[in-house]
Coordinates of C-alpha atoms in Angstrom, one line a residue:
X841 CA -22.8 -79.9 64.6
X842 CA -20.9 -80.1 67.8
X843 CA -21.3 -77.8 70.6
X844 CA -17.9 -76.4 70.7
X845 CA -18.0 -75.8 66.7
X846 CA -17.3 -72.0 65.4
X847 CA -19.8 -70.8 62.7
X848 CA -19.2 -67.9 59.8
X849 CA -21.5 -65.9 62.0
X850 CA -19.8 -66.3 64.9
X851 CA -16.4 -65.7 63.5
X852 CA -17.3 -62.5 62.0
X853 CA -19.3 -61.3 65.2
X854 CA -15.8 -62.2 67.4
X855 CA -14.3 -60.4 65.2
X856 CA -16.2 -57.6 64.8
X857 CA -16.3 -57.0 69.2
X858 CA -12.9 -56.8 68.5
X859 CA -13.3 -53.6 67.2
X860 CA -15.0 -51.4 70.1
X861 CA -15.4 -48.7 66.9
X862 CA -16.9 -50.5 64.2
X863 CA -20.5 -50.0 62.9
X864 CA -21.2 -53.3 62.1
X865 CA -21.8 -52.6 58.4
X866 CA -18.7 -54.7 57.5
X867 CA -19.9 -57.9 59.3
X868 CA -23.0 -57.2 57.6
X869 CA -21.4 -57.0 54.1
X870 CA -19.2 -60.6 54.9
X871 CA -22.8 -62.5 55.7
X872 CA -24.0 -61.1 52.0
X873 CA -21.7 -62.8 50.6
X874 CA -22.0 -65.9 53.1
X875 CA -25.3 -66.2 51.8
X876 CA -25.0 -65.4 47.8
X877 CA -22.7 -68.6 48.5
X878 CA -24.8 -71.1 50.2
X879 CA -27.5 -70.0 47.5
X880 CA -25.0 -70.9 44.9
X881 CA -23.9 -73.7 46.4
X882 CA -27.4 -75.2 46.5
X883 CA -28.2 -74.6 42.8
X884 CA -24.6 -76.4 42.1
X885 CA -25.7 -79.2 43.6
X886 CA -28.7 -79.7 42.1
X887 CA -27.8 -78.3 38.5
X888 CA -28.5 -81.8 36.8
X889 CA -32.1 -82.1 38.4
X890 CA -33.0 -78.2 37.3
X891 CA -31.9 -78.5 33.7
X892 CA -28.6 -75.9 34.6
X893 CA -26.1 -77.4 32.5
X894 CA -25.3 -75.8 29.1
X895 CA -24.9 -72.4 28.1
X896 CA -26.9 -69.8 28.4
X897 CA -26.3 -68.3 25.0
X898 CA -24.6 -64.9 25.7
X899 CA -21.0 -64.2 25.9
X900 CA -19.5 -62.2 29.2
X901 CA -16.8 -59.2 29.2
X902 CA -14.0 -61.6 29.1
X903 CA -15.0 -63.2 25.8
X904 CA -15.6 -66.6 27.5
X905 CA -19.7 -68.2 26.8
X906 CA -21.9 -67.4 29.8
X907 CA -23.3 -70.6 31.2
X908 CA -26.7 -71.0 32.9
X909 CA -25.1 -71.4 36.1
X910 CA -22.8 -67.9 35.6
X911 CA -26.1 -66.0 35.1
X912 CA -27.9 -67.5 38.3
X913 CA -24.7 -67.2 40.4
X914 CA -24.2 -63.6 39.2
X915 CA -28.0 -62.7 40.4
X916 CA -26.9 -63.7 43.7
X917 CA -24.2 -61.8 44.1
X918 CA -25.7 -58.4 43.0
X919 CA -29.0 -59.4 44.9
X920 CA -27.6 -59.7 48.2
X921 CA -24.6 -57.1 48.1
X922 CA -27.3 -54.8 46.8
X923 CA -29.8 -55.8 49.8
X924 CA -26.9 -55.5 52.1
X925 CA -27.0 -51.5 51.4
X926 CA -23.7 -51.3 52.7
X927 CA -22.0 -51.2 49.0
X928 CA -21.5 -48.1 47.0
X929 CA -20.0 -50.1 43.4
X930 CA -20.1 -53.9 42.1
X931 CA -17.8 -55.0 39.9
X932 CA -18.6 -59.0 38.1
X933 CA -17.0 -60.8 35.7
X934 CA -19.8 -60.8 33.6
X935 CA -20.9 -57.7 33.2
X936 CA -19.0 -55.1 30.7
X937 CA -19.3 -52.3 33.5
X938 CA -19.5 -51.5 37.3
X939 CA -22.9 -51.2 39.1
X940 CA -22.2 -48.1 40.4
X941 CA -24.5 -46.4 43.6
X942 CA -24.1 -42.9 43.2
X943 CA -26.4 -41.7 45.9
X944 CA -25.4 -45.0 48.7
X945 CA -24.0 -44.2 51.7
X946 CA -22.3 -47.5 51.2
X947 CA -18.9 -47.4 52.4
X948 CA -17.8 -50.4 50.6
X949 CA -16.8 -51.5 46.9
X950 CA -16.8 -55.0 45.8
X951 CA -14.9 -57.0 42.7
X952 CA -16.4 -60.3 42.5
X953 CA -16.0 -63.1 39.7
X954 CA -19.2 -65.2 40.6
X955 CA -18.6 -68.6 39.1
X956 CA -14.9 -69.1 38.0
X957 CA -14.2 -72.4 36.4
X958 CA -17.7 -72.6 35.1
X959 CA -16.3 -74.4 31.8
X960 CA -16.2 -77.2 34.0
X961 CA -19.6 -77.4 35.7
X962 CA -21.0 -80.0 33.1
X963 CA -18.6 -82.7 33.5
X964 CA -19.3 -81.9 37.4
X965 CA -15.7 -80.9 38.3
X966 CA -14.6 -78.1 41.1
X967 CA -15.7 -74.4 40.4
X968 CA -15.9 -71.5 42.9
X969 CA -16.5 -68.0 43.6
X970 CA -14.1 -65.2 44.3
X971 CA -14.7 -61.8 46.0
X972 CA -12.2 -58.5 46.7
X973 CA -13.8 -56.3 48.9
X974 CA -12.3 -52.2 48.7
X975 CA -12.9 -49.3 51.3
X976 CA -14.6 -46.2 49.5
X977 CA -12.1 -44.1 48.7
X978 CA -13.8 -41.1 49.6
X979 CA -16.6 -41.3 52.1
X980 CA -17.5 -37.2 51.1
X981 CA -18.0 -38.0 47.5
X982 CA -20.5 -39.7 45.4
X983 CA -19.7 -43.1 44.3
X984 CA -17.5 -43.5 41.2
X985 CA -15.5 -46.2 39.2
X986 CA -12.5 -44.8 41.1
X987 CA -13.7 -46.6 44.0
X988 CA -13.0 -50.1 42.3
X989 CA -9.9 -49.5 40.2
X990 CA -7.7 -49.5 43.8
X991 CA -4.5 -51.4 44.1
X992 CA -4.8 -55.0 45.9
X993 CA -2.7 -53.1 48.7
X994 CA -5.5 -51.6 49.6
X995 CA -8.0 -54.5 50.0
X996 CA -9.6 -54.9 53.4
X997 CA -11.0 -58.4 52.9
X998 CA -10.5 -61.3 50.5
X999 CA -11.9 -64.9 49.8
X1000 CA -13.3 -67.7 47.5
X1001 CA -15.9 -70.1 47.9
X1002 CA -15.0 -73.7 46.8
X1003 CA -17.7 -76.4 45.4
X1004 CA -16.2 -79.3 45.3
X1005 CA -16.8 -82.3 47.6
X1006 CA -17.8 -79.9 49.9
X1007 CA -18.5 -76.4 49.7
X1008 CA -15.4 -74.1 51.7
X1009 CA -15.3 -70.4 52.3
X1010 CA -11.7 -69.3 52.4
X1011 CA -11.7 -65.3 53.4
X1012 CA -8.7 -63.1 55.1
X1013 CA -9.4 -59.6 56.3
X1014 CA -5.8 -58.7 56.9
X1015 CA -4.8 -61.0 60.1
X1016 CA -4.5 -64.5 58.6
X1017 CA -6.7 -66.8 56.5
X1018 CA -9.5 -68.6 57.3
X1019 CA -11.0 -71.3 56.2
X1020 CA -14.9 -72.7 56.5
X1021 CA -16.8 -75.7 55.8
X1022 CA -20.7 -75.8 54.6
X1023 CA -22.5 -78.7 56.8
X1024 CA -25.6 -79.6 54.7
X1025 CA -27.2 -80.3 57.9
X1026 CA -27.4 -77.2 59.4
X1027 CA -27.1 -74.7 56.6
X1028 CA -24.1 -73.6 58.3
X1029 CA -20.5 -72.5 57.2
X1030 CA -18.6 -73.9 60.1
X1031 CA -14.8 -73.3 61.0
X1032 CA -12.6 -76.0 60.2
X1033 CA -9.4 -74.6 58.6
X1034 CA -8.2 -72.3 61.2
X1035 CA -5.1 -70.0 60.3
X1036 CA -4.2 -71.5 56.9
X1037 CA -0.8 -71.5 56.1
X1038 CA 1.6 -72.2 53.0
X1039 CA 4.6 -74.5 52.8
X1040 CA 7.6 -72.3 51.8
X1041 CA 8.0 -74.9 49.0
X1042 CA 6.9 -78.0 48.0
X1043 CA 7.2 -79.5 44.6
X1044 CA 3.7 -79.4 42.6
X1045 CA 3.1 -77.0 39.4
X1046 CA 0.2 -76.1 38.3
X1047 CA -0.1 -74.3 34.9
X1048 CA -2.1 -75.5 31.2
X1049 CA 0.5 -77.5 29.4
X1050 CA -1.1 -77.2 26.1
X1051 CA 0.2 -73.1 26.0
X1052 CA 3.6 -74.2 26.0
X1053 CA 4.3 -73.5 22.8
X1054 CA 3.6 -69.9 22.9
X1055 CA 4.8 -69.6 26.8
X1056 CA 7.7 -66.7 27.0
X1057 CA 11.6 -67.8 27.6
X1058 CA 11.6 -67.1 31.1
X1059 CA 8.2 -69.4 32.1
X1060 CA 9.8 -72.2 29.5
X1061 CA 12.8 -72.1 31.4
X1062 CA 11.4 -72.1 34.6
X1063 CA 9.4 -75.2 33.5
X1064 CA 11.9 -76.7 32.1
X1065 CA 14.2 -76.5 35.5
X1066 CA 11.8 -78.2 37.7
X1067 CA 10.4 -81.1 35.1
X1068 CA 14.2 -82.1 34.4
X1069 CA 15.8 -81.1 37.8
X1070 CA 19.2 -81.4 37.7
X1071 CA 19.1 -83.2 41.0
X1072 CA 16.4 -84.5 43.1
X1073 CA 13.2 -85.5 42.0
X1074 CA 10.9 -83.4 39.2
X1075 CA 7.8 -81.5 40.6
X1076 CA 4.3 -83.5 39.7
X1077 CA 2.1 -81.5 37.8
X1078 CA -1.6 -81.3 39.2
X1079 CA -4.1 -78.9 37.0
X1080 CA -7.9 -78.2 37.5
X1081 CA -8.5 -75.3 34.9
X1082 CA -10.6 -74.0 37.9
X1083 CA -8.2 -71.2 39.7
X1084 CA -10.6 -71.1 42.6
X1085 CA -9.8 -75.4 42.6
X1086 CA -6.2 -75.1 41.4
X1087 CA -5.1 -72.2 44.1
X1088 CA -7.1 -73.9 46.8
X1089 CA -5.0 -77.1 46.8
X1090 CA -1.9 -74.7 46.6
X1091 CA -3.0 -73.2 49.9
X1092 CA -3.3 -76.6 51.2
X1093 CA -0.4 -78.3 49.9
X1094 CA 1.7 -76.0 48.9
X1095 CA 3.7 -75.4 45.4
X1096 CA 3.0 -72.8 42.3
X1097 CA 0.1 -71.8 40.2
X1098 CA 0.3 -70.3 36.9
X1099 CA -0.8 -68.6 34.5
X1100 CA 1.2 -66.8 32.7
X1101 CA 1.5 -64.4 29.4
X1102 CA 2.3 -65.7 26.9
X1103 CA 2.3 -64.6 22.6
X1104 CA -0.9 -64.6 22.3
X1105 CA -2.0 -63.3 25.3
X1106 CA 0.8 -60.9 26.6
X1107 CA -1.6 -60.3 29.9
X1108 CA -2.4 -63.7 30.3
X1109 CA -5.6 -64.9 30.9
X1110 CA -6.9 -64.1 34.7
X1111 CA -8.0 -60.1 36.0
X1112 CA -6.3 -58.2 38.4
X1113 CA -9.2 -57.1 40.3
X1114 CA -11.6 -60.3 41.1
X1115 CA -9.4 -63.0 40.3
X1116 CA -5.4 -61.9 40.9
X1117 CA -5.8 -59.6 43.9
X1118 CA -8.2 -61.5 45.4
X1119 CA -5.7 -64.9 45.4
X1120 CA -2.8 -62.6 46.0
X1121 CA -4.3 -61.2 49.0
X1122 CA -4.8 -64.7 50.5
X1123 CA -1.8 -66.2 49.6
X1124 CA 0.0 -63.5 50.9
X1125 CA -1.4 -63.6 53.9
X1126 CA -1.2 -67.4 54.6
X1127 CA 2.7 -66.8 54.0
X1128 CA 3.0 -67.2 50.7
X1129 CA 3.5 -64.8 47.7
X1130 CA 1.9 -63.3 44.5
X1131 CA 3.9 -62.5 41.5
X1132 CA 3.4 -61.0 37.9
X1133 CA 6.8 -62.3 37.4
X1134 CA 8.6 -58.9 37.2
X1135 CA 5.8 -57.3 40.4
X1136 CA 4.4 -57.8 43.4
X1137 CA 0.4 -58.1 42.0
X1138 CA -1.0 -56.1 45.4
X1139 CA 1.1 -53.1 43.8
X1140 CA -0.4 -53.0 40.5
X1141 CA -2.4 -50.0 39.9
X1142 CA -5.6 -50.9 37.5
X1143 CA -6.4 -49.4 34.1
X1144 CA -9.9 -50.7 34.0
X1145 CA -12.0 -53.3 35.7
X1146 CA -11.6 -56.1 33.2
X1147 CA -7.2 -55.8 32.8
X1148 CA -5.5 -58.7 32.9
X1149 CA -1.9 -59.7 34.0
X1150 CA -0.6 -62.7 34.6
X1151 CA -0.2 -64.5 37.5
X1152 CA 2.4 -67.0 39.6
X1153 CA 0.9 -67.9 42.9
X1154 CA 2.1 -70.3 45.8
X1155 CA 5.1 -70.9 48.0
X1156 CA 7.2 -68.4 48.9
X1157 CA 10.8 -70.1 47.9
X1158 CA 9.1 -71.3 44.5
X1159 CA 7.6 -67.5 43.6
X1160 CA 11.4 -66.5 44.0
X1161 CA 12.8 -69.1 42.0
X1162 CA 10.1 -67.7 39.0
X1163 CA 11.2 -64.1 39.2
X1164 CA 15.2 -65.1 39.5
X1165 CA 14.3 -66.4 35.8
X1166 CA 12.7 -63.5 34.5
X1167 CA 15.2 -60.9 36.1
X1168 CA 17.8 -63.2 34.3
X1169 CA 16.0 -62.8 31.1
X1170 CA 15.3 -59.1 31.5
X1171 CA 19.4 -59.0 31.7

């Protein structure tokens, strides 16, 4: 690692001197969940060796089959945000209800879904984690499930960690998006996507083809304009099935991710609190935008922990595009 290279650490200390005020008890809740994801990261990469492919035999919240990886990677989360102490209520993906701390003096309340993609861990493909990370809404009450059911508005930090060819944490805390890079040879996330930004367009899609059949008019439509443009060329199509994968080379290239409702899912697939505001957060923040279709996702008040909506992320000019269709529809 070269002299003049930035770690995690670093970053997060800079940032946190910054701040004359601050406790510290943030920076210490961002390096819990540096290292639940170097922990992660390690077991992903040597899955095959320890016998962690397959499923584990349960099914999560979401109705999707738990896999052995999903269980270790959700241990890691709760281990370290709980050893952290600086958490008051955990929200995962895979369990039916918040951890809730009623007696922590925690000041912080964290969504997290801690292995998305995980359907594709035995054919060895891209999968990440994603974390949302609220402010207790009231420091002079006990913890509640109030804490976690905020609006993405009113998330202080954001980010996923990528294990792909390499292993990338991408986070925001409100001034821009960061990205980091895992070198094996130090055990150090190390900065190497400074102030990410999104094109305004550019002319990849990203969505499951095989729902087009029950996809609503609008999304068809929509579809339909930019596969059989009526001039210039048609957009390629470029689809992971890992959001975590599938919105990180969005961020990079730019374009659209989708996932939309459709009639049999009128919600869609993805939840608003550890997958949707998460992504939305980010993208917003590197200049793009985050739409429902019909709403801006960071204004959605949640019902529960588990809701789902669905979800068009990516360039700014092609979110537009997608809601002109549905407010033509709606007419």
């Amino acid at each position: 690692m070269a002299d003049s290279a930035i770690t995690l650490t670093h970053f997060i200390l800079s940032d946190q001197q910054a701040h004359p005020s601050a406790s510290g008890d943030f920076s210490i809740l961002l390096h819990s969940v540096e290292i639940a994801s170097k922990y992660i990261s390690s077991k992903v990469r040597c899955a095959g060796m320890l016998n962690l492919y397959g499923i584990h035999g349960s099914v999560n919240e979401s109705g999707d089959k738990v896999q052995k990886l999903d269980v270790i990677a959700n241990d890691a989360f709760i281990t370290s945000l709980k050893r952290s102490r600086k958490t008051c209520c955990l929200a995962s993906e895979e369990d039916p209800e918040p951890i809730i701390f009623e007696d922590s003096t925690g000041h912080y309340a964290v969504a997290f879904d801690p292995l998305d993609g995980s359907s594709n861990i035995d054919v060895n493909i891209s999968i990440g984690s994603i974390f949302a990370i609220y402010r207790k809404k009231d420091l002079s009450k006990k913890a509640s499930i109030e804490d976690i059911l905020q609006p993405g508005s009113q998330l202080v930090a954001a980010g996923y960690t990528l294990y792909g060819s390499a292993t990338q944490l991408v986070y925001t805390t409100g001034n821009g998006v960061h990205g980091f890079t895992l070198d094996p040879s130090t055990g150090e996330f190390v900065l190497t996507h400074p102030n990410m930004r999104v094109k305004p367009k550019h002319p990849i899609y990203s969505i499951n083809e095989g729902n087009a059949l029950y996809w609503d008019q609008p999304t068809t439509e929509y579809i339909q304009s930019i596969k059989f443009p009526k001039t210039g060329k048609p957009y390629s199509l470029r689809y992971v099935g890992s959001m975590v994968a599938d919105v990180h080379r969005t961020l990079i290239y730019g374009g659209i991710f989708m996932y939309p409702g459709d009639k049999n899912a009128k919600d869609g697939k993805l939840r608003l609190l550890y997958e949707a505001n998460p992504m939305a957060m980010i993208m917003e923040q590197a200049g793009g935008k985050a739409s429902t279709g019909t709403q801006r996702i960071l204004d959605i008040i949640p019902r529960d922990v588990h809701q789902r909506v669905p979800v068009f992320v990516g360039s700014s000019q092609c979110i537009d595009e997608v809601e002109a269709f549905y407010r033509s529809f709606s007419n």
